[in-house]
PDB file of C-alpha atoms in Angstrom:
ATOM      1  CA  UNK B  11     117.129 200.036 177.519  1.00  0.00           C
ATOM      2  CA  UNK B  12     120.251 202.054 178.128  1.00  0.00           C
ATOM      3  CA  UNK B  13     122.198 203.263 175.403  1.00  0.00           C
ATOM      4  CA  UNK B  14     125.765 204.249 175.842  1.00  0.00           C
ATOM      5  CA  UNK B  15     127.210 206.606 173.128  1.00  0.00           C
ATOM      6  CA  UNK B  16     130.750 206.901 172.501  1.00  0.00           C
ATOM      7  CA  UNK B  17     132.702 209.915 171.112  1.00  0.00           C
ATOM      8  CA  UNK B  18     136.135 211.418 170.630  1.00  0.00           C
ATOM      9  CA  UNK B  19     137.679 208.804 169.201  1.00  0.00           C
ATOM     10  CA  UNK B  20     140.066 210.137 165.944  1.00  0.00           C
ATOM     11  CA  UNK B  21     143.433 209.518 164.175  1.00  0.00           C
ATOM     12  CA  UNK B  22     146.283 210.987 166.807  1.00  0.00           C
ATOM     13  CA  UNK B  23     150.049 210.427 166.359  1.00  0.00           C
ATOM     14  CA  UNK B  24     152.345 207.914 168.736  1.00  0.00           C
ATOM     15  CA  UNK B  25     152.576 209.852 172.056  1.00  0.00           C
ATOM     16  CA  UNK B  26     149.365 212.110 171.680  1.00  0.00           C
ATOM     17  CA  UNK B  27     146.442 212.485 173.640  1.00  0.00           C
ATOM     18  CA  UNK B  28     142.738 211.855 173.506  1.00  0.00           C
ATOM     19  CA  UNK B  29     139.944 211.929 175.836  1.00  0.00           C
ATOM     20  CA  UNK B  30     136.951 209.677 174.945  1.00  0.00           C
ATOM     21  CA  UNK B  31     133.428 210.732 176.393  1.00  0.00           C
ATOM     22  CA  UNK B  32     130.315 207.869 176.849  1.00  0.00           C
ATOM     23  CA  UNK B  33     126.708 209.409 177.640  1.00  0.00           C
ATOM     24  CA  UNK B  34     123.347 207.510 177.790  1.00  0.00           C
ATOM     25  CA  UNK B  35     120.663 209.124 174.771  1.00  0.00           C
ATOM     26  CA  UNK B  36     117.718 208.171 177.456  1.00  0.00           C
ATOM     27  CA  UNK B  37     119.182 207.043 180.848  1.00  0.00           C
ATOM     28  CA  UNK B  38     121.645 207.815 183.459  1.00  0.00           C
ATOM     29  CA  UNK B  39     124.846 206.285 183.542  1.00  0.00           C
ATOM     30  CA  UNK B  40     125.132 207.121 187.712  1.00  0.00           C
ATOM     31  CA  UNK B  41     123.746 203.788 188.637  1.00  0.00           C
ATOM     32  CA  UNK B  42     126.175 201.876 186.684  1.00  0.00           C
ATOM     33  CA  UNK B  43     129.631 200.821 186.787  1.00  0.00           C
ATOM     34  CA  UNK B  44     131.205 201.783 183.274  1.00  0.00           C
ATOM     35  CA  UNK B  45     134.052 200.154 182.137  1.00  0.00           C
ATOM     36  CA  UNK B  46     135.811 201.071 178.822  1.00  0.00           C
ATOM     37  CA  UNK B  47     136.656 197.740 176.364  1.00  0.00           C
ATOM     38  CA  UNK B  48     139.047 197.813 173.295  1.00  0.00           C
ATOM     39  CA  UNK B  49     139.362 195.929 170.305  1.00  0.00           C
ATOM     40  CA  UNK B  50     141.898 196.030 167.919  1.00  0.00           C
ATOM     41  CA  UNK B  51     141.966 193.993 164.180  1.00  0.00           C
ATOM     42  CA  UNK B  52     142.567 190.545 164.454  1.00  0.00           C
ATOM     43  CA  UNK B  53     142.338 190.262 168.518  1.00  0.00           C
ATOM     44  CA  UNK B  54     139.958 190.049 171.077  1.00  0.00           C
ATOM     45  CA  UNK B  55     138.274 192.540 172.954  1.00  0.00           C
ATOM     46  CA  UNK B  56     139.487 193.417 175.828  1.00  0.00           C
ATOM     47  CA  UNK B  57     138.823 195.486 179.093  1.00  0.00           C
ATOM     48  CA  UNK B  58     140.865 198.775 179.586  1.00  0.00           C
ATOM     49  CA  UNK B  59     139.609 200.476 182.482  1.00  0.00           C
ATOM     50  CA  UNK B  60     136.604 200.618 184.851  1.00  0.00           C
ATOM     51  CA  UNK B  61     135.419 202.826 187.537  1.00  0.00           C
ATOM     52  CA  UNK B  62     132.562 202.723 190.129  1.00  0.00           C
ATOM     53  CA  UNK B  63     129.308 203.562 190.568  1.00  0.00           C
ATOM     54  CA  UNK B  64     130.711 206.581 192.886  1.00  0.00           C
ATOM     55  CA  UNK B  65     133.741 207.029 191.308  1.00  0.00           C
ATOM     56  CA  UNK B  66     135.544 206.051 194.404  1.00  0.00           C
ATOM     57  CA  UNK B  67     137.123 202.774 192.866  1.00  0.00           C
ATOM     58  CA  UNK B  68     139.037 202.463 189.494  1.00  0.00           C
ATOM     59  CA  UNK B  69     140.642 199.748 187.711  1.00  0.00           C
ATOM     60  CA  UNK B  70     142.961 199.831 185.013  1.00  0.00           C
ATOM     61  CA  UNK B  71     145.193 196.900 183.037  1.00  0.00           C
ATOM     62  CA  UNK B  72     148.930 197.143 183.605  1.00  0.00           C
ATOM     63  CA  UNK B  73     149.093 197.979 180.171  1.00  0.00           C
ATOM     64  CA  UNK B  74     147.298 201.116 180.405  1.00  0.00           C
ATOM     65  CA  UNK B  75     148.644 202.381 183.804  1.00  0.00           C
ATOM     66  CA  UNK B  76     149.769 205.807 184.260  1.00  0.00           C
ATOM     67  CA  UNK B  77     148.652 206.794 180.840  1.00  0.00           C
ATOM     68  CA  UNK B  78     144.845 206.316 181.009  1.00  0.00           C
ATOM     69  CA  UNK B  79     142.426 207.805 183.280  1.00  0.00           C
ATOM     70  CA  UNK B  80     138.733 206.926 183.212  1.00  0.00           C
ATOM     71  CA  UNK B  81     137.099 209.441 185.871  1.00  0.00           C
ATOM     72  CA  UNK B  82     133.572 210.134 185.949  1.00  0.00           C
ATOM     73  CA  UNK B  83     131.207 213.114 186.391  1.00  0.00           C
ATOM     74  CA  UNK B  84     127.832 212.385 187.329  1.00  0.00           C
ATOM     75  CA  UNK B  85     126.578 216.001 187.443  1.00  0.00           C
ATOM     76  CA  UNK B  86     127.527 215.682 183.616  1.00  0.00           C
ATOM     77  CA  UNK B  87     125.958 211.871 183.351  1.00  0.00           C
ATOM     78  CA  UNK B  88     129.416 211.438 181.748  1.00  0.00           C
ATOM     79  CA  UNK B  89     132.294 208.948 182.114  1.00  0.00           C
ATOM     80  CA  UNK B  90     135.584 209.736 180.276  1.00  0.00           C
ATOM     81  CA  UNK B  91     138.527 208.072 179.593  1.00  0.00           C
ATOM     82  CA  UNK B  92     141.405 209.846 178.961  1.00  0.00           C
ATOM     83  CA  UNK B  93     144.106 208.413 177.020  1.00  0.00           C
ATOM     84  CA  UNK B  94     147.707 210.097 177.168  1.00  0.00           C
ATOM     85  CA  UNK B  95     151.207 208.884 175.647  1.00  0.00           C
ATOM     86  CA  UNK B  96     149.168 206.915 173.204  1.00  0.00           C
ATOM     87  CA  UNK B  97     151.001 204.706 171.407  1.00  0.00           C
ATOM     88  CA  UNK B  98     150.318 202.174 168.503  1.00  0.00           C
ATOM     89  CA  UNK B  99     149.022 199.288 170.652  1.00  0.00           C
ATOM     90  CA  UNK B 100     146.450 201.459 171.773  1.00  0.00           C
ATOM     91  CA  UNK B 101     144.790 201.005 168.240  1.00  0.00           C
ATOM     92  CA  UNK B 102     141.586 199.561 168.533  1.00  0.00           C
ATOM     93  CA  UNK B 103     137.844 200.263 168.756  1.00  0.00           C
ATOM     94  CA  UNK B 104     137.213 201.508 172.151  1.00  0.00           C
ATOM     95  CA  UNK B 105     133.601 200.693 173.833  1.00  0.00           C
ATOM     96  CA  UNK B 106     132.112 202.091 176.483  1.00  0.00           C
ATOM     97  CA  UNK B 107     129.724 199.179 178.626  1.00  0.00           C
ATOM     98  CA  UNK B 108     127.487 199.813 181.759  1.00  0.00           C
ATOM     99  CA  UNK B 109     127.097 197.250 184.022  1.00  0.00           C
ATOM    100  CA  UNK B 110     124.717 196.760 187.402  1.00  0.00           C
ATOM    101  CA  UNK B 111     126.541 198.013 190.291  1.00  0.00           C
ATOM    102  CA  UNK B 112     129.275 196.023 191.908  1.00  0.00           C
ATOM    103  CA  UNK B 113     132.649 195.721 191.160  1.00  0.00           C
ATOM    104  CA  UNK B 114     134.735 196.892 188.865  1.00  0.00           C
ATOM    105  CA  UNK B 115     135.517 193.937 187.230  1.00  0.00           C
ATOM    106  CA  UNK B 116     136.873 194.195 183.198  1.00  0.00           C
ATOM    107  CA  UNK B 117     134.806 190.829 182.460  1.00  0.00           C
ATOM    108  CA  UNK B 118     133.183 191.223 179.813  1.00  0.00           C
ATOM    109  CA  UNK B 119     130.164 189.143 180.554  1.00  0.00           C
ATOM    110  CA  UNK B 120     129.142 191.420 184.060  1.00  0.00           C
ATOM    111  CA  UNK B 121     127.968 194.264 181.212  1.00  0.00           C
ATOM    112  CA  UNK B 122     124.590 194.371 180.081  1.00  0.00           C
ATOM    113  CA  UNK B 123     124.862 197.337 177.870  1.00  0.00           C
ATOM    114  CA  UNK B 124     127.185 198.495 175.259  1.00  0.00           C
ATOM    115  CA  UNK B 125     128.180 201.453 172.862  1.00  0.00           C
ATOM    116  CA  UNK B 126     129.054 201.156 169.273  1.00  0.00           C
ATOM    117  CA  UNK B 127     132.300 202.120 169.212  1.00  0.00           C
ATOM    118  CA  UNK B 128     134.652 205.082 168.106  1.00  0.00           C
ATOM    119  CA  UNK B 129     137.845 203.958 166.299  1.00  0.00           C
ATOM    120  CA  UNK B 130     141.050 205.245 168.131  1.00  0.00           C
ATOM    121  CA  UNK B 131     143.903 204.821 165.877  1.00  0.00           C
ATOM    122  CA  UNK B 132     147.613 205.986 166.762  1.00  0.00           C
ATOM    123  CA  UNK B 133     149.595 206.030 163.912  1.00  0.00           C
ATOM    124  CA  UNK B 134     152.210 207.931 162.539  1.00  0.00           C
TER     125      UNK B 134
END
């Protein structure tokens, strides 16, 4: 089944930047709406920021807004998030999850497949 694989996750200090890559080992990610999920110690996962199977329609949480960018480039079978400003709240474990085509909703539950994780941590 599809396999999405995380990267560029690292240690990056309050009001740095990093961008955050997910690629499939075996399939394509261009049928799938990809939505990027955090979780930080001691709280729940939660969705950041989605896009569309096109890339026409993107969805981020208020928290999020103006700072992160998830695009995607499906010459490149790649969706990215980047993450600017970063600040400590942004801590977490950051997943990448394809979903069937739809909307871009940040419910967990609409995602059938899921990454492992790269740790993001923002820290002085």
């Amino acid at each position: 089944q599809l396999q999405p694989v995380e990267s560029g996750g690292g240690l990056v200090q309050p009001g740095g930047s990093l961008r955050l890559s997910c690629v499939a080992s075996r399939f394509t990610l261009n049928y799938y709406v990809v939505a990027w999920f955090r979780q930080a110690v001691g709280k729940e996962r939660e969705g950041v920021s989605s896009i569309s199977v096109t890339g026409d329609s993107t969805y981020d949480i208020e928290s999020v807004r103006g700072r992160f960018i998830i695009s995607r480039d499906n010459a490149k079978n790649t969706v990215y998030l980047q993450m600017n400003s970063l600040e400590p709240e942004d801590t977490g474990k950051y997943y990448c999850a394809a979903g069937s085509a739809g909307a871009t909703s940040l419910r967990a539950a609409r995602y059938d497949y899921w990454g492992q994780g790269t740790q993001v941590t923002v820290s002085s």
